[in-house]
mmCIF file with all atom_site columns, C-alpha atoms in Angstrom:
data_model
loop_
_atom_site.group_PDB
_atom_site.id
_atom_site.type_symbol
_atom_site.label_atom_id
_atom_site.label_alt_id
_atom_site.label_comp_id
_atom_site.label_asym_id
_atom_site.label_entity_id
_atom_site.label_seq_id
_atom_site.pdbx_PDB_ins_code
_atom_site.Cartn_x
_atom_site.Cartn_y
_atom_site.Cartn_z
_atom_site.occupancy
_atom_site.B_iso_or_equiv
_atom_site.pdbx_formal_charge
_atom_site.auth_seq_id
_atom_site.auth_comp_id
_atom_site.auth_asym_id
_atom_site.auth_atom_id
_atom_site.pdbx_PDB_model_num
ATOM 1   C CA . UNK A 1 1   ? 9.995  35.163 92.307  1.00 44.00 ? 2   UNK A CA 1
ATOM 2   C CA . UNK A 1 2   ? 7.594  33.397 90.388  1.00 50.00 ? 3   UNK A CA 1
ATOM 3   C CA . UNK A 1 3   ? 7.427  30.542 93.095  1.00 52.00 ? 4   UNK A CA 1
ATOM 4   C CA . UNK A 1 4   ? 5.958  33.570 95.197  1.00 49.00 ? 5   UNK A CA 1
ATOM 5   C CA . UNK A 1 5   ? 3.219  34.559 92.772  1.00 51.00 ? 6   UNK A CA 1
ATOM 6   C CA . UNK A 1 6   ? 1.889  31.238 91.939  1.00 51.00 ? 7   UNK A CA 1
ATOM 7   C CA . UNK A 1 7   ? 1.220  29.861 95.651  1.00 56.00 ? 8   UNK A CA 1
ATOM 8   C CA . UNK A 1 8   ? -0.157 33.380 96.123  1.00 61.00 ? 9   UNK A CA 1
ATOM 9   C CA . UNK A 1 9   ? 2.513  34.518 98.730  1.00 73.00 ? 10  UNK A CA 1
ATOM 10  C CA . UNK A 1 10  ? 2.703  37.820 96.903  1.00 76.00 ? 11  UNK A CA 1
ATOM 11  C CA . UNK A 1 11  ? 0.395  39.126 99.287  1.00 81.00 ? 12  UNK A CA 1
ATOM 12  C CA . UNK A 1 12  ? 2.349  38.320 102.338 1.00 83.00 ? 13  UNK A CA 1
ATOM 13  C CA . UNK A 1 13  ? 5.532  39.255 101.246 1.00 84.00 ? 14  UNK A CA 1
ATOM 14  C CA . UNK A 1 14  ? 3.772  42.662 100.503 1.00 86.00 ? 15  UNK A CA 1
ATOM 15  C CA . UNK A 1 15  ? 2.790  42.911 104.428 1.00 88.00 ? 16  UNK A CA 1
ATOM 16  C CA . UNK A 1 16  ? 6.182  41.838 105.425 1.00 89.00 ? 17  UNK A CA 1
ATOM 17  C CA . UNK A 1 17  ? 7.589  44.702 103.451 1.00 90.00 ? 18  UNK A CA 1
ATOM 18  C CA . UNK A 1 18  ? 4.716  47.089 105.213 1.00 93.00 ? 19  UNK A CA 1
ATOM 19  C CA . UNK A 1 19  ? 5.649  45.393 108.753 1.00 93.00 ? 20  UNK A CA 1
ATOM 20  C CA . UNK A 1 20  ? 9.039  46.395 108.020 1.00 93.00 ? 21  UNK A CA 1
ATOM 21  C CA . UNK A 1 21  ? 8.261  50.038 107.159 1.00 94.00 ? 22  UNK A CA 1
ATOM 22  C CA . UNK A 1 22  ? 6.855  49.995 110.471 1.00 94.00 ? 23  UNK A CA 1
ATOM 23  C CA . UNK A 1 23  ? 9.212  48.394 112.514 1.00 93.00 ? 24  UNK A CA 1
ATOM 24  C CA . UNK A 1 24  ? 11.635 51.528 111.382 1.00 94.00 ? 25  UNK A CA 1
ATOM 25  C CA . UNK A 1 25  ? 8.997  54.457 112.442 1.00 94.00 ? 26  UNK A CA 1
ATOM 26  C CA . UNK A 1 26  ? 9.281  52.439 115.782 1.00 93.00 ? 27  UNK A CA 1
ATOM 27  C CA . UNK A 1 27  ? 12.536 52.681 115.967 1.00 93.00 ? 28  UNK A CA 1
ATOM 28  C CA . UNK A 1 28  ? 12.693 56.234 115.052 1.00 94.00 ? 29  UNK A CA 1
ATOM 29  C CA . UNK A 1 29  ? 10.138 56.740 117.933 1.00 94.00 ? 30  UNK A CA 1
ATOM 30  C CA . UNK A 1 30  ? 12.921 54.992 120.170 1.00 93.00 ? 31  UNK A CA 1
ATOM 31  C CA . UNK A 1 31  ? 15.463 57.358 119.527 1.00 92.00 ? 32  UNK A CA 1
ATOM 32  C CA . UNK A 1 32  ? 13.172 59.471 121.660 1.00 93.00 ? 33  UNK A CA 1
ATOM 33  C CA . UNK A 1 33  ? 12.070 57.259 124.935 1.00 92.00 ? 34  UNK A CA 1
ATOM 34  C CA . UNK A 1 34  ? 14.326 57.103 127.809 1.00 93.00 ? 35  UNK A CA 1
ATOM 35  C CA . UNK A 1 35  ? 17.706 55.073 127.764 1.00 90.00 ? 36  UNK A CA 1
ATOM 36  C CA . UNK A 1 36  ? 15.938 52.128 129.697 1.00 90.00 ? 37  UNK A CA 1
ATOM 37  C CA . UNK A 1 37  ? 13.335 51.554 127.098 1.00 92.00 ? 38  UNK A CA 1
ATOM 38  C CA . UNK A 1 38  ? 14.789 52.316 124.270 1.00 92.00 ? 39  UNK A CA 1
ATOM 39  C CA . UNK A 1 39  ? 17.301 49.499 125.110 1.00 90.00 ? 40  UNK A CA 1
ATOM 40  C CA . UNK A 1 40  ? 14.214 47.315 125.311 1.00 90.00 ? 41  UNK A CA 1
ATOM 41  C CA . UNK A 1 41  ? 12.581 48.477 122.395 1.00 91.00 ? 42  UNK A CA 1
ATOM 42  C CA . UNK A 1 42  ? 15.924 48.062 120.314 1.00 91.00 ? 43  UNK A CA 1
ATOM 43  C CA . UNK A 1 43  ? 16.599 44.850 121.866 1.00 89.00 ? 44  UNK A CA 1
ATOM 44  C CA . UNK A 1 44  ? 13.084 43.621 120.557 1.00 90.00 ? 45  UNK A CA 1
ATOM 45  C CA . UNK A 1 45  ? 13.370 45.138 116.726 1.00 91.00 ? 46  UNK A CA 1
ATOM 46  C CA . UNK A 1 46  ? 17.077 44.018 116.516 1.00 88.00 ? 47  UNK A CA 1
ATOM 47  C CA . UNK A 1 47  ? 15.301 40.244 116.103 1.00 87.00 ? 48  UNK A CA 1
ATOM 48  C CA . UNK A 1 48  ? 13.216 41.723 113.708 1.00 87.00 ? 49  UNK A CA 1
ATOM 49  C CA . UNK A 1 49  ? 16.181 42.918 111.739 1.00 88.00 ? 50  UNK A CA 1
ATOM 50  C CA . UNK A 1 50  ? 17.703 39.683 112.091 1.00 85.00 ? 51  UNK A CA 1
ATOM 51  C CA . UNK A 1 51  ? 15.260 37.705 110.868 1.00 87.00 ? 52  UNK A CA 1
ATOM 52  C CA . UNK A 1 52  ? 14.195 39.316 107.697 1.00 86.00 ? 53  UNK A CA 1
ATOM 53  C CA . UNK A 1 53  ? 17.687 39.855 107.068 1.00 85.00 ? 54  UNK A CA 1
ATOM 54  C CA . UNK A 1 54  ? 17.566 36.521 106.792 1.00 84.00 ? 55  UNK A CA 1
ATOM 55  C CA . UNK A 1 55  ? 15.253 36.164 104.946 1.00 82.00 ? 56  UNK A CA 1
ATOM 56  C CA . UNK A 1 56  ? 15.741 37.929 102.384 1.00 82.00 ? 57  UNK A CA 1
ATOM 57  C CA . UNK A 1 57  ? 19.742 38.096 102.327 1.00 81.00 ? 58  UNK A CA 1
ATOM 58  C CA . UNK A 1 58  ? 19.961 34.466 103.368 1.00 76.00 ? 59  UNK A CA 1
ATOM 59  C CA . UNK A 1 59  ? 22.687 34.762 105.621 1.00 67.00 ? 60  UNK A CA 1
ATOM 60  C CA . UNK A 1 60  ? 20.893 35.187 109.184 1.00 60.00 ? 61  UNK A CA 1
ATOM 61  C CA . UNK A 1 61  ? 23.706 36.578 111.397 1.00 59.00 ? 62  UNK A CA 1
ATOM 62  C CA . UNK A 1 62  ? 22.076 37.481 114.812 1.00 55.00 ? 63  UNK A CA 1
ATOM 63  C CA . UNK A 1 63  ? 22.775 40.898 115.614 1.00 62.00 ? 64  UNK A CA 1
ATOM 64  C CA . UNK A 1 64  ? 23.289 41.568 119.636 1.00 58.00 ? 65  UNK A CA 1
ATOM 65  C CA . UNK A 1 65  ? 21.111 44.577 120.434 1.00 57.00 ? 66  UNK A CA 1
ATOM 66  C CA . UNK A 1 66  ? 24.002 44.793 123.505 1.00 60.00 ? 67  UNK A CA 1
ATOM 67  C CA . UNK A 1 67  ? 25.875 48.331 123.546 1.00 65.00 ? 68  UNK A CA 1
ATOM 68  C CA . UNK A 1 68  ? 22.823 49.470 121.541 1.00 71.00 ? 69  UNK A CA 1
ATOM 69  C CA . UNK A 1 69  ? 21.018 51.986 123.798 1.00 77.00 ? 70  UNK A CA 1
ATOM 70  C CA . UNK A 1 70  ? 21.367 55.657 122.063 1.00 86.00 ? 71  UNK A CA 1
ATOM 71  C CA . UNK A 1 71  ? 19.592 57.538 119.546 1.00 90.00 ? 72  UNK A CA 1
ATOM 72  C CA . UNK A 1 72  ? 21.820 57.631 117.447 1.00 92.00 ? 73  UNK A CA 1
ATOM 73  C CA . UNK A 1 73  ? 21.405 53.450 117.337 1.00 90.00 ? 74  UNK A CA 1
ATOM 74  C CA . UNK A 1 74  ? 17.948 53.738 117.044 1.00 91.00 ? 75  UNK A CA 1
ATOM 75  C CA . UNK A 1 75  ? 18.251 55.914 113.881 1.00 93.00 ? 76  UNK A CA 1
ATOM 76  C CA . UNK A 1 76  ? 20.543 53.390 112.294 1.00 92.00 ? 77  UNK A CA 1
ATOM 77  C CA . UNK A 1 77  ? 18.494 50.376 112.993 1.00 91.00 ? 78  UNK A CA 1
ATOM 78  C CA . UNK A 1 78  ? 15.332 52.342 111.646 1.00 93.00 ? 79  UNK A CA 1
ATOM 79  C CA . UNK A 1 79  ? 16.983 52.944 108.615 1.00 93.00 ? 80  UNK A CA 1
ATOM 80  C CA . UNK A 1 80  ? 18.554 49.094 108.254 1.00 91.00 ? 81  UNK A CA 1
ATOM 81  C CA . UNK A 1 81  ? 15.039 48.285 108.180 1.00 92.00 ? 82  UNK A CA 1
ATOM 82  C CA . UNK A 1 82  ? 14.148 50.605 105.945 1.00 94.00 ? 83  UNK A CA 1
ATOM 83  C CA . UNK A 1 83  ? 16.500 49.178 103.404 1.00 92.00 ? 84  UNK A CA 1
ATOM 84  C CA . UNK A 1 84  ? 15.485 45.587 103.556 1.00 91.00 ? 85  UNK A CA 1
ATOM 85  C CA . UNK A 1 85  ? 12.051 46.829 103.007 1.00 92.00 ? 86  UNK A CA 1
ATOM 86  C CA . UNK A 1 86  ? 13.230 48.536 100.064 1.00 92.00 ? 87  UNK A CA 1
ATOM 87  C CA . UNK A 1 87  ? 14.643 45.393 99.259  1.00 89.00 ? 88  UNK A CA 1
ATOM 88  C CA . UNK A 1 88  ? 11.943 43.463 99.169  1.00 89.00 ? 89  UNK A CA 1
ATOM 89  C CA . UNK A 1 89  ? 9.651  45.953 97.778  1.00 89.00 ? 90  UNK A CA 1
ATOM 90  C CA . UNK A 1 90  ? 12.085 45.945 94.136  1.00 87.00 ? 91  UNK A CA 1
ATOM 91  C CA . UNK A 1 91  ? 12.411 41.529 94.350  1.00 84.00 ? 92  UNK A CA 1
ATOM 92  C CA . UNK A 1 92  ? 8.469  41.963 94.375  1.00 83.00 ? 93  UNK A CA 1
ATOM 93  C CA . UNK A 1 93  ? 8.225  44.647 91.663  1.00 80.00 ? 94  UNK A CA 1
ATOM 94  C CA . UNK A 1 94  ? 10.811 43.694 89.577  1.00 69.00 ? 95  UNK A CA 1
ATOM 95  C CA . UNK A 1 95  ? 8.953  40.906 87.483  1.00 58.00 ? 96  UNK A CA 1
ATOM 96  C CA . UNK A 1 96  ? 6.675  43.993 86.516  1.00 49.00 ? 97  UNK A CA 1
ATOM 97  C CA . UNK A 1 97  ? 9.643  46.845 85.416  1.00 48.00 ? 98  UNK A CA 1
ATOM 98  C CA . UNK A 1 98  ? 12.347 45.030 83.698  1.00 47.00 ? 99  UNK A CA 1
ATOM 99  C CA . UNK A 1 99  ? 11.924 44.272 79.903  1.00 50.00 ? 100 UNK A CA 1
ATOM 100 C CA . UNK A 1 100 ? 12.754 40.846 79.232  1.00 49.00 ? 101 UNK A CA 1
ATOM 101 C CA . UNK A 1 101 ? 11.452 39.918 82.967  1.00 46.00 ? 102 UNK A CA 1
ATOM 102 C CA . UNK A 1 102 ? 8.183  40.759 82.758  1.00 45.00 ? 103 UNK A CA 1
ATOM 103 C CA . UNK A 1 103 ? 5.124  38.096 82.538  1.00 55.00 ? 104 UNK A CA 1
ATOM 104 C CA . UNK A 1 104 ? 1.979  38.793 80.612  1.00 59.00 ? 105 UNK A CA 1
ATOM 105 C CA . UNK A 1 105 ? 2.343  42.535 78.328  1.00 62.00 ? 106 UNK A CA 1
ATOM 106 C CA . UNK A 1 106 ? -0.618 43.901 76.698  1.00 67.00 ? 107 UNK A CA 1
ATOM 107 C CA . UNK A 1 107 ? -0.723 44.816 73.027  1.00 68.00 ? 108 UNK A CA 1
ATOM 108 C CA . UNK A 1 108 ? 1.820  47.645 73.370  1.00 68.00 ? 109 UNK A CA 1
ATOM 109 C CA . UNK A 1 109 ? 4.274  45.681 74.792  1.00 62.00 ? 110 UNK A CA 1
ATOM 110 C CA . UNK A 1 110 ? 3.709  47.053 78.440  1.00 62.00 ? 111 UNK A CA 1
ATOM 111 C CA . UNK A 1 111 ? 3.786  44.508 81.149  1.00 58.00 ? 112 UNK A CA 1
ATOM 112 C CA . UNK A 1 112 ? 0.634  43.805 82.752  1.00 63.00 ? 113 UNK A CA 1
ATOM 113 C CA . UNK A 1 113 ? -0.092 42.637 86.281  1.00 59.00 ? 114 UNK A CA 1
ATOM 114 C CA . UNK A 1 114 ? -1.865 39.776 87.826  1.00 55.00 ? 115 UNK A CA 1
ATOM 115 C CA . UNK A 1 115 ? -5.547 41.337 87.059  1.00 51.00 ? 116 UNK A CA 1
ATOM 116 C CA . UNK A 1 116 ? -4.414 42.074 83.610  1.00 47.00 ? 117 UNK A CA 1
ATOM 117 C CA . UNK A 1 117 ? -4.091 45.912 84.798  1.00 48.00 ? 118 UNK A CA 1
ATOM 118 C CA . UNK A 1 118 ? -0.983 48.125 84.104  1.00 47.00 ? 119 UNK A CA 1
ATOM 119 C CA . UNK A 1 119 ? 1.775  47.296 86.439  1.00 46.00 ? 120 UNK A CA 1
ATOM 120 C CA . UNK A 1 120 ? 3.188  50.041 88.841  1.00 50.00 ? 121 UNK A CA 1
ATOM 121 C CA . UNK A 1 121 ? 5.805  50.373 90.623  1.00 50.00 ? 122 UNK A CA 1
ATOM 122 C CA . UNK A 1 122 ? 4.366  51.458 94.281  1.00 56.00 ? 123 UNK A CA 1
ATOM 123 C CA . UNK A 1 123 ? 5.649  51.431 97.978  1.00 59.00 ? 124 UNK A CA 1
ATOM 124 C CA . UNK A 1 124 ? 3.169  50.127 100.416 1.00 62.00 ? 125 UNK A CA 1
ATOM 125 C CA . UNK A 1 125 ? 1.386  52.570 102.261 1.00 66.00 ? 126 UNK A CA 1
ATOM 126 C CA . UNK A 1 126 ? 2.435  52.437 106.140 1.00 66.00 ? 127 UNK A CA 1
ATOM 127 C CA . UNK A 1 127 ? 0.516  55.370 107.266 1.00 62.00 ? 128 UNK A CA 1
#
């Protein structure tokens, strides 16, 4: 984690986590679209799901999109995604919520961020 703060990565990994969020409302809007595309559409975020899975888990399995073609599916998969989002959003907030973890604190004892402000815990906005 702190690897991620010092070559200023933080940022990224905080858009990766949005992406993510984003990649699931698609898929929730594919549970909707006609069998035909929603195959397609499925097909296309299953890589998605495969690669930050990845990522973040370490051990990239490809997952086959094949068979995967009703709403039902396409709920799943949006919630998957969901999860590793999750996921990364706690690795990322962690350093800031966990006594004992925690970088800079101010005179209280409360951990600080970066910019010397209060830290939060927040999920990213995908609106």
């Amino acid at each position: 984690m702190e690897e991620w703060e010092m070559d200023g990565s933080r940022g990224v990994l905080e858009s990766i986590a949005m992406l993510l969020f984003s990649l699931a409302g698609l898929a929730e809007l594919a549970a909707g679209l006609p069998v035909l595309r929603r195959r397609h559409v499925l097909g296309i975020l299953s890589v998605g799901e495969a690669e930050a899975h990845a990522f973040l888990i370490g051990a990239g399995t490809p997952i086959s999109a094949a068979g995967q073609d009703t709403a039902r599916d396409a709920l799943r998969l949006a919630a998957r995604l969901r999860v590793l989002a999750l996921l990364l959003v706690l690795l990322l907030s962690r350093r800031f919520v966990i006594p004992g973890i925690a970088g800079p604190r101010d005179d209280r004892g409360r951990p600080v961020g970066p910019a010397g402000g209060r830290a939060t815990l927040s999920v990213p906005d995908t609106s």
